[in-house]
PDB file of C-alpha atoms in Angstrom:
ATOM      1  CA  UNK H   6     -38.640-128.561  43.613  1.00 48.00           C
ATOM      2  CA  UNK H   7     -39.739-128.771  47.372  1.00 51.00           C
ATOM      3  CA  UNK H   8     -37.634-128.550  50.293  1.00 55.00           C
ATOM      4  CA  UNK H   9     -38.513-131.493  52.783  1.00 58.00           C
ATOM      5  CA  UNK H  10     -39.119-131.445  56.693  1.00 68.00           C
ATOM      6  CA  UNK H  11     -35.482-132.597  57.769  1.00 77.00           C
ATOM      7  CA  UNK H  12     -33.752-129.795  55.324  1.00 77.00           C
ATOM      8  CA  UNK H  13     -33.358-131.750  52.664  1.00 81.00           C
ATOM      9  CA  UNK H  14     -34.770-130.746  48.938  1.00 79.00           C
ATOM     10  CA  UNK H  15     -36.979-133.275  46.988  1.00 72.00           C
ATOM     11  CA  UNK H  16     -36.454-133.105  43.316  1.00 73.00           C
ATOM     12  CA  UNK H  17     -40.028-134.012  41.272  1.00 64.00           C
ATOM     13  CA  UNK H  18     -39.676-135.147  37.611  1.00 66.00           C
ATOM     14  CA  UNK H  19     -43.043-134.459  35.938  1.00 62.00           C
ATOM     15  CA  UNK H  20     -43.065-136.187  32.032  1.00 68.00           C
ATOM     16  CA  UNK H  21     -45.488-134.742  29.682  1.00 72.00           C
ATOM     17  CA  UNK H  22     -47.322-137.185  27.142  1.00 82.00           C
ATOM     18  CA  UNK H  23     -48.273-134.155  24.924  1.00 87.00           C
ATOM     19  CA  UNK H  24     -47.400-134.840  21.241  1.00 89.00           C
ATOM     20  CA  UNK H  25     -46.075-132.711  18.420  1.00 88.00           C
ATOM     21  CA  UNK H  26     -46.247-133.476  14.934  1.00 89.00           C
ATOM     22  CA  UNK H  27     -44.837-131.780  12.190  1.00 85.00           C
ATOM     23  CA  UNK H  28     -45.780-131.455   8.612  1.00 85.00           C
ATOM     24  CA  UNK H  29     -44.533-129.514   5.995  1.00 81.00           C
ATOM     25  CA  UNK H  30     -46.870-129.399   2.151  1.00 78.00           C
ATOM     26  CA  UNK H  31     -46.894-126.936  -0.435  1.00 76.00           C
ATOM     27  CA  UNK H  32     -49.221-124.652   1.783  1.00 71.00           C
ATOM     28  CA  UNK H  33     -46.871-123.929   4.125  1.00 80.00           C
ATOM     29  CA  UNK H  34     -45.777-125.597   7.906  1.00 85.00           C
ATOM     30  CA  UNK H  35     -48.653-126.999   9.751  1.00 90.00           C
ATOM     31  CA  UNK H  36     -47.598-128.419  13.559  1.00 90.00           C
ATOM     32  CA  UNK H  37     -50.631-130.496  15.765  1.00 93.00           C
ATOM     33  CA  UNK H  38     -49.680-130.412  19.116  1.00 92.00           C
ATOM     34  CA  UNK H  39     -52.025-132.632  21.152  1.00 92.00           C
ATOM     35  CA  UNK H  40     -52.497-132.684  24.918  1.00 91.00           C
ATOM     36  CA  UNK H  41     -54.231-135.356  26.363  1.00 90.00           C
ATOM     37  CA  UNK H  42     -55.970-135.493  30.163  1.00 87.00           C
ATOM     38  CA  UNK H  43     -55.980-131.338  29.677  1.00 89.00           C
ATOM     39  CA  UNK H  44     -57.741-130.798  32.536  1.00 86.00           C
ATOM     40  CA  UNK H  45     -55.755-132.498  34.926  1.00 82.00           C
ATOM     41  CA  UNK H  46     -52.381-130.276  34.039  1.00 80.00           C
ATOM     42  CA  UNK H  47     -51.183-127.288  35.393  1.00 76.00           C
ATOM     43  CA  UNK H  48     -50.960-124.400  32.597  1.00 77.00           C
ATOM     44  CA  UNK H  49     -49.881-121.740  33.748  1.00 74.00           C
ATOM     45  CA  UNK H  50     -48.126-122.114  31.308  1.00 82.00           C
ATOM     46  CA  UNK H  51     -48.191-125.224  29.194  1.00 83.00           C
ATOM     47  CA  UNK H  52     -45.105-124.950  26.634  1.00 86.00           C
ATOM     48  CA  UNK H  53     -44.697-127.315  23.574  1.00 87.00           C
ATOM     49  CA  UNK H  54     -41.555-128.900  22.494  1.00 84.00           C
ATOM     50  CA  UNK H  55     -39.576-126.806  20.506  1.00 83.00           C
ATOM     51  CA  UNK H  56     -39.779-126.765  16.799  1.00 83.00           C
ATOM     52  CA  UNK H  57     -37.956-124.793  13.856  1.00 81.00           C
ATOM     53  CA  UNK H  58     -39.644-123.110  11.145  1.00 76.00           C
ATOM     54  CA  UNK H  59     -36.876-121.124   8.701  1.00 73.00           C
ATOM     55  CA  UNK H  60     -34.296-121.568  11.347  1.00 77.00           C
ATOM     56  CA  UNK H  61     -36.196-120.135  14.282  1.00 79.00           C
ATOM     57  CA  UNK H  62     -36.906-122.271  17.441  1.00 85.00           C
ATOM     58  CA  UNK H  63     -40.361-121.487  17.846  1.00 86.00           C
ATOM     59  CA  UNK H  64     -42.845-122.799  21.174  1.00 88.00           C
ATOM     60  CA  UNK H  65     -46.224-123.147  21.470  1.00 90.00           C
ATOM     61  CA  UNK H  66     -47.650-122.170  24.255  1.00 90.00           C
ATOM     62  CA  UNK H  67     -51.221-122.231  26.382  1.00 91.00           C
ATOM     63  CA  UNK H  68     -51.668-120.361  29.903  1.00 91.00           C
ATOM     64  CA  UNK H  69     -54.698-120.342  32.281  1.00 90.00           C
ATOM     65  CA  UNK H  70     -55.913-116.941  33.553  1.00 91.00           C
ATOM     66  CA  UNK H  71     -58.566-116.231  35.850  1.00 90.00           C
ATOM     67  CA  UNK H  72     -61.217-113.271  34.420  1.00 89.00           C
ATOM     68  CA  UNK H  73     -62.473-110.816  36.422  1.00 88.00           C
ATOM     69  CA  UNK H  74     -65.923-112.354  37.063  1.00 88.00           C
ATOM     70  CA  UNK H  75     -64.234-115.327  38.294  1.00 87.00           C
ATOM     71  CA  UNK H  76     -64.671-117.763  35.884  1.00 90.00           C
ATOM     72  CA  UNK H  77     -61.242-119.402  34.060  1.00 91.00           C
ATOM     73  CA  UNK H  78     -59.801-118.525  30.437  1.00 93.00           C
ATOM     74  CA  UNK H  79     -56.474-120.104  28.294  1.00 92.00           C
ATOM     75  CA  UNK H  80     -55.104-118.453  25.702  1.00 93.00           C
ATOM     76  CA  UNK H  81     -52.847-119.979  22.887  1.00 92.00           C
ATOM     77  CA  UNK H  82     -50.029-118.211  21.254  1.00 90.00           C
ATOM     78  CA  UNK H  83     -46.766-119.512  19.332  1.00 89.00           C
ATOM     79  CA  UNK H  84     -43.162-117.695  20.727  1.00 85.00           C
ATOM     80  CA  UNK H  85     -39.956-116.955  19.738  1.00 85.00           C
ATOM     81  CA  UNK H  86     -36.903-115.279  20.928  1.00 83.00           C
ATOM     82  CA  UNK H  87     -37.449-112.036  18.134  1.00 82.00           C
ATOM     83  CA  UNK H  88     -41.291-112.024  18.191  1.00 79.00           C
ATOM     84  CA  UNK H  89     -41.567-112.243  14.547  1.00 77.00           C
ATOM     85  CA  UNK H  90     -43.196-114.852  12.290  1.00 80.00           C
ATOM     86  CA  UNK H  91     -44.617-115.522   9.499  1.00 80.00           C
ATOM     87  CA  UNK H  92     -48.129-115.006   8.753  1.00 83.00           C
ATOM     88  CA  UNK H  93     -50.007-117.995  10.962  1.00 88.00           C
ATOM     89  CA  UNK H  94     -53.163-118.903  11.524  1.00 90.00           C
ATOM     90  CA  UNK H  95     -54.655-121.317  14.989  1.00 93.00           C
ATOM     91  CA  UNK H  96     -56.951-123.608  15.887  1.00 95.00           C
ATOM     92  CA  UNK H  97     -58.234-125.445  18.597  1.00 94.00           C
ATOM     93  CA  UNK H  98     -59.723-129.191  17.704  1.00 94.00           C
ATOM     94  CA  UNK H  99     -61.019-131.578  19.714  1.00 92.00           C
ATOM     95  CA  UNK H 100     -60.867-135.344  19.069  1.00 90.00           C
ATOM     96  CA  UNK H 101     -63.925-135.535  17.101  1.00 90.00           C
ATOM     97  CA  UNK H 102     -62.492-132.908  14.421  1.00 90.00           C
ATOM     98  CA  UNK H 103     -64.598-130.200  15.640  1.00 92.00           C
ATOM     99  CA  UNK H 104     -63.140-127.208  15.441  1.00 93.00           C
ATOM    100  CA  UNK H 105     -64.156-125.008  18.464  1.00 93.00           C
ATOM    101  CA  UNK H 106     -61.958-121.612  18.242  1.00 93.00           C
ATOM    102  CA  UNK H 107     -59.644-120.195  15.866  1.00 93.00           C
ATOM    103  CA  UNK H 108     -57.627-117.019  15.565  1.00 91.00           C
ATOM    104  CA  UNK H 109     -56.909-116.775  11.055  1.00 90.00           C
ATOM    105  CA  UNK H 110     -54.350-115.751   9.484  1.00 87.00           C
ATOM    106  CA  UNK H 111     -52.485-111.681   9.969  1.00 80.00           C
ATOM    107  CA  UNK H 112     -50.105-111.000   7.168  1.00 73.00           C
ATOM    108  CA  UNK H 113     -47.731-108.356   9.986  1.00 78.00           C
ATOM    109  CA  UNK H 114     -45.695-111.359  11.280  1.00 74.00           C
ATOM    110  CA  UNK H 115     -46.934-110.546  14.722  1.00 79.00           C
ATOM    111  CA  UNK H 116     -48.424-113.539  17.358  1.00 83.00           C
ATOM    112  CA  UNK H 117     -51.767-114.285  17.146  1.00 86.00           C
ATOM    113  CA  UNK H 118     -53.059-114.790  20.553  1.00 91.00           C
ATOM    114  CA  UNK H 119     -56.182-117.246  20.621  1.00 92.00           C
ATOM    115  CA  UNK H 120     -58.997-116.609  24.022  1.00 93.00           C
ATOM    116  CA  UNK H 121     -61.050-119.473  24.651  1.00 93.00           C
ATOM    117  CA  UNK H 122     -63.476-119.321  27.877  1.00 93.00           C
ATOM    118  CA  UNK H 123     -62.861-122.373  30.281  1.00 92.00           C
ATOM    119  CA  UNK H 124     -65.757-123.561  30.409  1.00 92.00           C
ATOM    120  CA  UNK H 125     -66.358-124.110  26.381  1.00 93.00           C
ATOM    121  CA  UNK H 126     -63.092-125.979  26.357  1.00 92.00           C
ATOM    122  CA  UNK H 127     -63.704-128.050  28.554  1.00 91.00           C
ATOM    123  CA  UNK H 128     -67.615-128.709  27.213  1.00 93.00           C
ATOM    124  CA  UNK H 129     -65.884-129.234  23.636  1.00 93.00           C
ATOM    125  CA  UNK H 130     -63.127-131.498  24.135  1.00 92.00           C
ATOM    126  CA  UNK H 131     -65.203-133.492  26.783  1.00 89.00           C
ATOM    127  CA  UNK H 132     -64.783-135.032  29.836  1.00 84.00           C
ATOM    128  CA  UNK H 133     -64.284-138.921  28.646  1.00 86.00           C
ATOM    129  CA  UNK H 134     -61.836-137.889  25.777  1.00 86.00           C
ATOM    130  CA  UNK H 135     -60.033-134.768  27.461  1.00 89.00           C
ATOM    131  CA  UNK H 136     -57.789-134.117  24.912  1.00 92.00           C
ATOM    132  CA  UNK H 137     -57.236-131.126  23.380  1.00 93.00           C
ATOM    133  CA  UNK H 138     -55.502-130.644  19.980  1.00 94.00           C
ATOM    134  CA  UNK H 139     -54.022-127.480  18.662  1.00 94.00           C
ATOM    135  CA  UNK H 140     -53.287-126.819  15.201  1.00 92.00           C
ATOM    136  CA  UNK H 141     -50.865-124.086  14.129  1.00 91.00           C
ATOM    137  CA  UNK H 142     -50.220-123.123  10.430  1.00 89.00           C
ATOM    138  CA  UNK H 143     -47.522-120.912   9.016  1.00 85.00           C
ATOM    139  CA  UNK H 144     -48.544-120.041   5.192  1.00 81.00           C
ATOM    140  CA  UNK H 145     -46.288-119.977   2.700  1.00 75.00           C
ATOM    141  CA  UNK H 146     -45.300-116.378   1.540  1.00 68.00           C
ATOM    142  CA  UNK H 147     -43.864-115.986  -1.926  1.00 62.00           C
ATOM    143  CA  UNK H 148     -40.143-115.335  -2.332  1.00 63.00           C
ATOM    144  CA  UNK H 149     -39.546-112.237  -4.246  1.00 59.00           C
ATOM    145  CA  UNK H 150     -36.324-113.788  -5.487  1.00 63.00           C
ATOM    146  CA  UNK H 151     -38.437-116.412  -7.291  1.00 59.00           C
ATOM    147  CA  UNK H 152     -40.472-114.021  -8.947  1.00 56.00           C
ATOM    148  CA  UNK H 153     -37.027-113.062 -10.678  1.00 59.00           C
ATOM    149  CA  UNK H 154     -37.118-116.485 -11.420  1.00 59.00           C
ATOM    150  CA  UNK H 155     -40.441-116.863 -13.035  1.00 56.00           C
ATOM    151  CA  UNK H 156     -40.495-113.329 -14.968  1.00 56.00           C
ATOM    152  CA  UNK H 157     -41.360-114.006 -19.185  1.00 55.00           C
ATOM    153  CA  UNK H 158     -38.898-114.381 -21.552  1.00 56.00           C
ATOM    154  CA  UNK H 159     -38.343-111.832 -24.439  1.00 53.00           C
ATOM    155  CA  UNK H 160     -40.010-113.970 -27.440  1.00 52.00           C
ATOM    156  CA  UNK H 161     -37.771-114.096 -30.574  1.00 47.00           C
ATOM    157  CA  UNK H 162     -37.992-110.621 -31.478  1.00 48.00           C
ATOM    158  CA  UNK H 163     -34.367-110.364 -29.308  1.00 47.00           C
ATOM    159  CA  UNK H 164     -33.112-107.131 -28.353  1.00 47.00           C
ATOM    160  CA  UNK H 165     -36.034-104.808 -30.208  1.00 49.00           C
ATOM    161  CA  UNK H 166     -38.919-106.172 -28.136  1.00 48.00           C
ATOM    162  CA  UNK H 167     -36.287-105.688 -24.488  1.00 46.00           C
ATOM    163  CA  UNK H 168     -35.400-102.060 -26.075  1.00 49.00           C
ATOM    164  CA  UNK H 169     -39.339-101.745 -26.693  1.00 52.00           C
ATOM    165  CA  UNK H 170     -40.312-102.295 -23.215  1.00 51.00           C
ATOM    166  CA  UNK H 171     -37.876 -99.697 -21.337  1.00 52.00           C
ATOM    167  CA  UNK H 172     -39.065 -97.115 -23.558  1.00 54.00           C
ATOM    168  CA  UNK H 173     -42.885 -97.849 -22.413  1.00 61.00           C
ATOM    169  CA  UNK H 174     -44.006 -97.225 -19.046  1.00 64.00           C
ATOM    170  CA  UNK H 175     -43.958 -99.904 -16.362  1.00 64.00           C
ATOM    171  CA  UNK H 176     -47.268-101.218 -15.635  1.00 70.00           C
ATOM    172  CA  UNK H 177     -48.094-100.203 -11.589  1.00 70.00           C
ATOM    173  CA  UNK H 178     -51.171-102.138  -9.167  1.00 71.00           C
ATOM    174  CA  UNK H 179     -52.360 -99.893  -5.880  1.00 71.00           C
ATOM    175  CA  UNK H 180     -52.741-101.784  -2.783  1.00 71.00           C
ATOM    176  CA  UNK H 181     -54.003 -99.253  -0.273  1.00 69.00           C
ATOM    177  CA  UNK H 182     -51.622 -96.448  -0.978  1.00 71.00           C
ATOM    178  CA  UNK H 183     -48.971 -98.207  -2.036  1.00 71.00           C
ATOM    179  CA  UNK H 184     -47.809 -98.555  -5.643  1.00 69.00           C
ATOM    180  CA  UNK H 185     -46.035-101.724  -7.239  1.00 68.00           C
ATOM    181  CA  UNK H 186     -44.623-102.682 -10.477  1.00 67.00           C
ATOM    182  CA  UNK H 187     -46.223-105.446 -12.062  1.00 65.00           C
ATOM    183  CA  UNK H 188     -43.834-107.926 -13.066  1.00 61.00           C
ATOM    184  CA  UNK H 189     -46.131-110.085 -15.078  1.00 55.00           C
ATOM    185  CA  UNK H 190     -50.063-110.252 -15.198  1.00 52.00           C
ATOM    186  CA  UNK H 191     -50.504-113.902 -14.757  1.00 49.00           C
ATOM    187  CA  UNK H 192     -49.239-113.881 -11.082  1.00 45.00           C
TER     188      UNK H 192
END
């Protein structure tokens, strides 16, 4: 908003053409938000439209800071009201399908936050094209209620062979000092 010389305030509508799309595969959630004429836009920040993975609005989101030795860096991150997601990975594309930075995949359902210098993304995406395309994918975690689901069945030996198996130890795997019980070996 801007207040005018006679006192009175001038409202400015700005429309972004960015573009979200939205897919969802076996894989997991994968959003491409693409931004075209990037370096003509103000980000500081740059916000996505809203979109809802497992009922959270979530935003994407890109601002410009200046470094210390004057030059210009953005840095991508998805948002949320609890700070919490699922484990995501992100990547910035330009219209050729080159892929020109990425931050992969944490499994602590904390942000990734992706650093890219000015000046290489504005060499990658190019001045004629100037679009930049960001690709954001939440990986699908397993359920442990549908490992319930997919534990073996006793075979016909009934009752002996379930009376059998809480008499022998469960089997346990170590992941760093944690222990787990194995539920079935084929997983």
């Amino acid at each position: 908003m801007l207040k005018g010389t006679d006192g009175t305030l001038l409202v400015v509508f700005e429309f972004d053409d960015d573009e979200c799309k939205s897919v969802s595969n076996d894989g997991g959630h994968t959003l491409k938000w693409s931004i075209p004429n990037f370096s003509s836009r103000l980000c500081s920040p740059l916000s996505s439209r809203g979109f809802g993975i497992d009922g959270m609005l979530n935003v994407l989101r890109i601002d410009k800071k200046e470094t210390a030795a004057g030059g210009i860096e953005y840095v991508v991150f998805v948002f949320n009201r609890t700070n919490i997601f699922p484990p995501h990975s992100l990547s910035l594309v330009n219209s050729r399908g080159e892929v020109f930075g990425v931050a992969p995949k944490k499994e602590d359902n904390s942000a990734l936050f992706l650093f890219a210098k000015g000046a290489d993304l504005h060499k990658a995406i190019g001045p004629v094209d100037d679009t930049l395309h960001v690709t954001l994918v939440f990986h699908k975690t397993m359920n442990p209620l549908e490992m319930l689901n997919n534990m073996p069945k006793p075979s016909e030996g009934g009752m002996d062979e379930i009376a059998e198996s809480k008499n022998s130890a469960p089997k346990t795997a170590m992941v760093g000092k944690s222990a787990y019980v194995v539920v079935s070996d084929d997983l």
